[in-house]
């Protein structure tokens, strides 16, 4: 008789069909392939004298302590430089340690083993994955984020995308030391400008592509807020790690198998307004919640912040207009509310494994009453 779903988490203590092959890349006793990978990346970096390791923002961090939930992936995740793991069916495991994706050595698993691992991890996050719900995103203990996709939606086998949180909460000073704001006097000026924006309670929007460091920068900025202020953070999947004594976190909830119980970001934003936030934070704007965010920031809730996916500073107005359309807002309404609500836009880029603050701007109305941006 099949084991009931509620018992799936107990499988962590059992042997897994996943295997680690050492046939093609034999490892000496006591050697950790993940650490070998880190050393290889460092050696590759040393071959390019133009690159500065400190600028890649892979600053040393304490070892994570609760990675056992990842089962056979644990030994690769223990390297503090690793931020992402990708299992591409039986084609292999890829790691990102800050210098681009590289295949993990000494890894092999069949499709059955990877599927079992995906089911196990999703169950630990309190959700269920099968052919009826083949794409699921969950957060595990300590902020580990797991996204899984099953066949036939994935034509290349079961897929796992795992994002590991930093054990260390980086400050603005640490980000500056890593080169996020550039070098020399320009970096010092930008750091001072951002600190002033937080202390003056300006509303901030951090933009950039996936993996560009939006959440990291937002958390560092919020860490500069006075300790006497109450921060209410709302996220689809909790990722913000803010070094501040008074942070309240709300997380959205997807519908259950019967289609009931969903709590969206827009609903959480309305609830957050009743919690007397000194700073209202939306982890990522991705839908109709943009209407509630703009309304809140236009009605006396200064010092707020959020993030948005965008390719460049010039593309941000179009992204906001698209989200506003989902909420039934006209481009003119989006433009006028955005200009009034958001004081500063910080756009991040990641190139060659290096994250940097590429552009700083503000919103303006163009002659056609549409939203635009200019450097700030």
Coordinates of C-alpha atoms in Angstrom, one line a residue:
X1 CA 0.0 0.0 0.0
X2 CA 1.5 3.4 -0.9
X3 CA 2.7 5.6 1.9
X4 CA 0.2 8.4 2.7
X5 CA 1.2 11.9 1.6
X6 CA 1.4 13.2 5.2
X7 CA 4.2 10.9 5.9
X8 CA 6.4 12.1 3.0
X9 CA 8.6 14.3 5.2
X10 CA 9.7 11.2 7.2
X11 CA 11.4 10.0 4.0
X12 CA 14.3 12.3 4.8
X13 CA 15.6 9.7 7.3
X14 CA 15.5 6.9 4.7
X15 CA 17.8 6.0 1.9
X16 CA 17.1 7.8 -1.3
X17 CA 17.1 6.4 -4.9
X18 CA 19.5 9.3 -5.6
X19 CA 23.0 8.2 -6.1
X20 CA 26.3 10.0 -6.4
X21 CA 28.5 8.5 -9.1
X22 CA 32.3 8.6 -8.7
X23 CA 33.1 6.6 -11.8
X24 CA 33.9 9.5 -14.1
X25 CA 35.4 11.9 -11.5
X26 CA 36.9 9.9 -8.6
X27 CA 37.3 11.8 -5.4
X28 CA 39.9 11.2 -2.8
X29 CA 38.7 10.2 0.7
X30 CA 37.8 13.3 2.8
X31 CA 37.5 15.6 -0.2
X32 CA 34.4 17.6 -0.8
X33 CA 33.6 18.2 -4.5
X34 CA 31.7 21.4 -3.7
X35 CA 34.8 22.8 -2.1
X36 CA 36.9 21.6 -5.0
X37 CA 34.4 23.5 -7.2
X38 CA 35.0 26.7 -5.1
X39 CA 38.7 26.3 -5.5
X40 CA 38.4 25.8 -9.2
X41 CA 36.3 29.0 -9.5
X42 CA 39.0 30.9 -7.5
X43 CA 41.7 29.5 -9.8
X44 CA 39.8 30.6 -12.9
X45 CA 39.3 34.0 -11.3
X46 CA 43.0 34.3 -10.7
X47 CA 43.7 33.8 -14.4
X48 CA 41.8 37.0 -15.2
X49 CA 43.7 39.8 -13.3
X50 CA 41.1 42.4 -14.4
X51 CA 38.5 40.8 -12.1
X52 CA 38.3 41.7 -8.5
X53 CA 36.9 38.9 -6.3
X54 CA 35.6 41.4 -3.7
X55 CA 33.4 43.0 -6.4
X56 CA 31.5 39.7 -7.1
X57 CA 29.7 40.2 -3.7
X58 CA 30.5 36.7 -2.6
X59 CA 31.6 37.9 0.8
X60 CA 32.5 35.3 3.3
X61 CA 29.6 34.1 5.4
X62 CA 29.1 31.7 8.2
X63 CA 28.2 28.1 7.2
X64 CA 24.5 27.5 6.9
X65 CA 23.4 25.2 9.7
X66 CA 20.0 23.8 8.4
X67 CA 20.7 22.3 5.0
X68 CA 20.0 18.7 5.8
X69 CA 16.5 19.0 4.3
X70 CA 18.1 19.1 0.9
X71 CA 19.2 15.4 1.2
X72 CA 21.8 14.5 -1.4
X73 CA 22.2 18.1 -2.4
X74 CA 23.3 19.1 1.1
X75 CA 27.1 18.6 0.5
X76 CA 27.0 21.0 -2.5
X77 CA 24.9 23.6 -0.6
X78 CA 27.3 23.7 2.3
X79 CA 29.8 25.8 0.4
X80 CA 28.9 29.4 1.6
X81 CA 29.7 30.7 -1.9
X82 CA 26.9 28.7 -3.5
X83 CA 23.6 30.6 -3.9
X84 CA 21.7 28.5 -6.4
X85 CA 21.4 24.9 -7.3
X86 CA 19.7 23.6 -10.5
X87 CA 18.8 20.0 -11.1
X88 CA 18.0 19.5 -14.8
X89 CA 16.4 16.1 -14.8
X90 CA 19.0 13.3 -15.3
X91 CA 21.2 15.7 -17.3
X92 CA 23.0 16.9 -14.1
X93 CA 23.3 19.4 -11.3
X94 CA 24.5 22.9 -11.9
X95 CA 25.8 25.4 -9.2
X96 CA 26.1 29.1 -9.1
X97 CA 28.9 30.3 -6.8
X98 CA 29.0 33.8 -8.1
X99 CA 31.0 33.2 -11.3
X100 CA 28.4 31.8 -13.5
X101 CA 26.8 28.3 -13.7
X102 CA 29.1 25.3 -13.6
X103 CA 28.2 21.6 -13.5
X104 CA 28.7 19.9 -10.2
X105 CA 31.3 17.2 -10.1
X106 CA 30.5 13.6 -9.0
X107 CA 26.8 14.0 -9.4
X108 CA 24.4 11.5 -11.0
X109 CA 20.8 10.6 -10.5
X110 CA 18.0 8.9 -12.4
X111 CA 14.6 10.5 -13.1
X112 CA 12.9 8.5 -10.4
X113 CA 15.3 9.7 -7.7
X114 CA 15.0 13.4 -8.7
X115 CA 11.2 13.2 -8.8
X116 CA 11.2 11.6 -5.3
X117 CA 13.4 14.4 -4.1
X118 CA 11.1 17.0 -5.6
X119 CA 8.0 15.5 -4.0
X120 CA 9.8 15.3 -0.6
X121 CA 11.0 19.0 -0.7
X122 CA 7.6 20.3 -1.8
X123 CA 5.9 18.3 1.0
X124 CA 8.3 19.8 3.6
X125 CA 7.1 23.2 2.4
X126 CA 3.5 22.2 3.1
X127 CA 2.3 21.7 -0.5
X128 CA 1.7 18.9 -2.9
X129 CA 3.1 18.3 -6.4
X130 CA 1.8 15.8 -8.9
X131 CA 0.6 15.7 -12.5
X132 CA -2.4 17.8 -11.6
X133 CA -0.2 20.5 -10.0
X134 CA 3.2 20.0 -11.8
X135 CA 4.7 23.5 -11.0
X136 CA 5.1 24.4 -7.3
X137 CA 7.1 27.0 -5.4
X138 CA 7.7 26.6 -1.6
X139 CA 9.9 28.1 1.1
X140 CA 11.6 25.6 3.5
X141 CA 13.3 26.2 6.8
X142 CA 15.8 29.1 7.1
X143 CA 14.5 30.7 3.9
X144 CA 15.5 28.1 1.4
X145 CA 13.4 28.6 -1.7
X146 CA 12.5 25.6 -3.9
X147 CA 10.7 25.6 -7.3
X148 CA 9.9 22.2 -8.9
X149 CA 8.5 21.3 -12.3
X150 CA 7.4 17.7 -13.2
X151 CA 7.0 16.1 -16.6
X152 CA 5.2 16.4 -19.0
X153 CA 5.3 20.2 -18.4
X154 CA 9.0 19.8 -18.4
X155 CA 10.1 17.9 -21.5
X156 CA 13.6 17.3 -20.0
X157 CA 12.6 15.5 -16.8
X158 CA 12.0 16.7 -13.3
X159 CA 13.5 20.2 -12.7
X160 CA 14.5 21.7 -9.3
X161 CA 15.6 25.3 -8.8
X162 CA 16.9 26.0 -5.3
X163 CA 17.8 29.4 -4.0
X164 CA 19.9 29.5 -0.8
X165 CA 19.7 32.5 1.5
X166 CA 22.8 34.2 2.7
X167 CA 23.6 33.2 6.3
X168 CA 25.0 36.7 6.7
X169 CA 22.8 39.8 6.5
X170 CA 24.8 42.2 4.4
X171 CA 24.9 45.9 5.3
X172 CA 25.2 48.8 3.0
X173 CA 28.9 49.1 4.0
X174 CA 29.5 45.4 3.1
X175 CA 27.8 45.9 -0.2
X176 CA 30.0 49.0 -0.8
X177 CA 33.1 47.0 0.1
X178 CA 32.0 44.4 -2.5
X179 CA 31.9 47.0 -5.2
X180 CA 28.1 47.2 -5.7
X181 CA 28.2 51.0 -5.9
X182 CA 31.4 51.2 -7.9
X183 CA 34.8 52.4 -6.8
X184 CA 36.4 55.6 -5.4
X185 CA 34.6 58.8 -4.7
X186 CA 31.6 58.0 -6.9
X187 CA 30.9 54.9 -4.7
X188 CA 31.1 57.0 -1.6
X189 CA 28.7 59.6 -3.0
X190 CA 26.2 56.9 -4.0
X191 CA 26.4 55.3 -0.5
X192 CA 25.8 58.6 1.1
X193 CA 22.9 59.3 -1.2
X194 CA 21.2 56.0 -0.4
X195 CA 21.6 56.5 3.4
X196 CA 20.1 59.9 3.1
X197 CA 17.2 58.5 1.1
X198 CA 16.4 56.0 3.9
X199 CA 16.8 58.6 6.7
X200 CA 14.7 61.1 4.8
X201 CA 12.0 58.5 4.4
X202 CA 12.0 58.5 0.6
X203 CA 10.0 55.8 -1.1
X204 CA 12.3 53.5 -3.0
X205 CA 11.9 51.1 -5.9
X206 CA 14.7 48.6 -6.6
X207 CA 14.7 47.2 -10.1
X208 CA 16.7 44.7 -12.1
X209 CA 16.7 41.2 -13.6
X210 CA 16.5 38.0 -11.7
X211 CA 19.6 37.4 -9.6
X212 CA 20.8 41.0 -9.8
X213 CA 20.7 41.5 -6.1
X214 CA 17.4 43.4 -5.6
X215 CA 16.4 41.6 -2.4
X216 CA 19.9 41.9 -1.0
X217 CA 20.1 45.7 -1.6
X218 CA 16.5 46.2 -0.3
X219 CA 17.3 44.4 2.9
X220 CA 20.5 46.4 3.4
X221 CA 18.6 49.7 2.9
X222 CA 15.9 48.7 5.4
X223 CA 18.6 47.8 7.9
X224 CA 19.5 51.5 7.9
X225 CA 16.1 52.5 9.3
X226 CA 16.0 53.8 12.9
X227 CA 15.4 51.0 15.4
X228 CA 12.3 52.8 16.7
X229 CA 10.4 52.2 13.5
X230 CA 8.2 49.2 12.6
X231 CA 8.8 47.6 9.3
X232 CA 6.0 45.4 7.7
X233 CA 7.3 43.3 4.8
X234 CA 5.0 41.5 2.4
X235 CA 6.3 38.9 0.1
X236 CA 5.0 36.1 -2.2
X237 CA 7.8 33.9 -0.8
X238 CA 9.7 35.2 2.2
X239 CA 13.2 36.1 1.2
X240 CA 14.0 39.4 2.9
X241 CA 16.5 39.1 5.7
X242 CA 16.6 42.5 7.4
X243 CA 19.0 43.4 10.1
X244 CA 16.5 45.4 12.2
X245 CA 15.0 44.8 15.6
X246 CA 11.3 45.4 14.6
X247 CA 10.4 43.5 11.4
X248 CA 7.0 41.9 10.8
X249 CA 6.7 39.6 7.8
X250 CA 3.6 38.5 5.9
X251 CA 3.7 35.8 3.2
X252 CA 1.1 35.1 0.6
X253 CA -0.7 31.8 0.4
X254 CA -1.7 29.9 -2.7
X255 CA -5.0 28.1 -3.0
X256 CA -5.3 24.5 -1.8
X257 CA -6.3 21.5 -4.0
X258 CA -9.9 22.6 -3.7
X259 CA -9.1 26.1 -4.9
X260 CA -9.8 27.7 -1.6
X261 CA -7.7 29.6 1.0
X262 CA -5.7 31.9 -1.3
X263 CA -4.4 35.0 0.2
X264 CA -2.8 37.3 -2.3
X265 CA -0.3 40.2 -2.0
X266 CA -3.1 42.7 -2.6
X267 CA -5.0 41.4 0.4
X268 CA -1.9 41.4 2.6
X269 CA -1.2 45.0 1.6
X270 CA -4.6 46.0 2.8
X271 CA -4.1 44.1 6.1
X272 CA -0.7 45.6 6.6
X273 CA -2.1 49.1 6.5
X274 CA -4.0 48.2 9.7
X275 CA -0.8 47.2 11.5
X276 CA 0.5 50.7 11.8
X277 CA 3.7 50.3 9.7
X278 CA 6.3 53.0 9.8
X279 CA 7.7 51.4 6.6
X280 CA 5.6 49.4 4.2
X281 CA 7.6 47.0 2.1
X282 CA 6.5 44.9 -0.9
X283 CA 9.1 42.3 -1.7
X284 CA 8.2 42.2 -5.4
X285 CA 5.6 43.9 -7.5
X286 CA 4.3 41.4 -10.0
X287 CA 0.5 41.9 -10.4
X288 CA -2.6 43.7 -9.3
X289 CA -1.0 44.5 -5.9
X290 CA 0.7 47.5 -7.6
X291 CA -2.6 49.4 -7.2
X292 CA -2.7 48.9 -3.4
X293 CA 1.0 49.8 -3.1
X294 CA 0.7 53.1 -5.0
X295 CA -2.4 54.0 -3.1
X296 CA -0.6 53.4 0.2
X297 CA 2.5 55.3 -0.7
X298 CA 0.3 58.2 -1.8
X299 CA -1.6 58.4 1.5
X300 CA 1.1 59.3 4.0
X301 CA 3.0 56.0 4.2
X302 CA 6.5 57.4 3.6
X303 CA 9.7 55.3 3.8
X304 CA 8.2 52.4 1.8
X305 CA 10.0 50.3 -0.7
X306 CA 9.6 47.5 -3.2
X307 CA 11.3 45.6 -6.0
X308 CA 10.4 45.1 -9.7
X309 CA 11.8 43.0 -12.5
X310 CA 13.0 45.2 -15.4
X311 CA 15.8 45.1 -17.9
X312 CA 16.8 48.8 -17.6
X313 CA 15.7 52.0 -16.0
X314 CA 14.1 53.1 -19.2
X315 CA 11.9 49.9 -19.2
X316 CA 10.5 50.5 -15.7
X317 CA 7.6 52.8 -16.8
X318 CA 6.4 50.2 -19.3
X319 CA 6.6 47.4 -16.6
X320 CA 4.5 49.5 -14.2
X321 CA 2.0 50.3 -16.9
X322 CA 1.6 46.6 -17.7
X323 CA 1.0 45.8 -14.0
X324 CA -1.4 48.7 -13.6
X325 CA -3.4 47.4 -16.6
X326 CA -3.8 44.1 -14.7
X327 CA -5.4 46.1 -11.9
X328 CA -7.6 48.0 -14.2
X329 CA -5.6 51.3 -14.1
X330 CA -5.1 53.5 -17.1
X331 CA -1.6 54.5 -18.1
X332 CA -2.3 58.1 -17.0
X333 CA -3.5 56.9 -13.6
X334 CA -0.3 54.8 -13.2
X335 CA 1.9 57.7 -14.3
X336 CA 0.4 60.3 -11.9
X337 CA 0.3 58.0 -8.9
X338 CA 3.8 56.7 -9.5
X339 CA 5.3 60.1 -9.8
X340 CA 3.7 61.1 -6.6
X341 CA 4.4 57.8 -4.7
X342 CA 8.0 56.8 -5.6
X343 CA 10.9 59.2 -5.0
X344 CA 13.9 57.1 -6.2
X345 CA 14.5 54.2 -8.6
X346 CA 17.6 52.0 -8.1
X347 CA 18.4 49.8 -11.1
X348 CA 20.8 46.8 -10.6
X349 CA 22.7 44.8 -13.2
X350 CA 24.6 41.5 -13.1
X351 CA 27.3 41.0 -15.7
X352 CA 30.1 38.4 -15.6
X353 CA 29.0 37.4 -12.2
X354 CA 29.4 40.9 -10.8
X355 CA 26.4 42.8 -9.4
X356 CA 26.4 46.6 -9.5
X357 CA 24.1 49.6 -9.1
X358 CA 24.0 50.6 -12.8
X359 CA 21.5 53.5 -12.7
X360 CA 19.7 55.8 -10.3
X361 CA 16.7 57.7 -11.5
X362 CA 13.3 59.2 -10.6
X363 CA 9.9 59.3 -12.3
X364 CA 8.6 62.2 -14.4
X365 CA 5.5 62.9 -16.5
X366 CA 6.3 63.3 -20.2
X367 CA 4.4 65.8 -22.5
X368 CA 1.9 63.1 -23.3
X369 CA 1.1 62.6 -19.6
X370 CA 2.8 59.2 -19.7
X371 CA 5.3 57.9 -17.2
X372 CA 9.1 58.3 -17.9
X373 CA 12.4 58.3 -16.0
X374 CA 15.3 60.6 -15.8
X375 CA 18.7 60.2 -14.0
X376 CA 18.7 61.3 -10.4

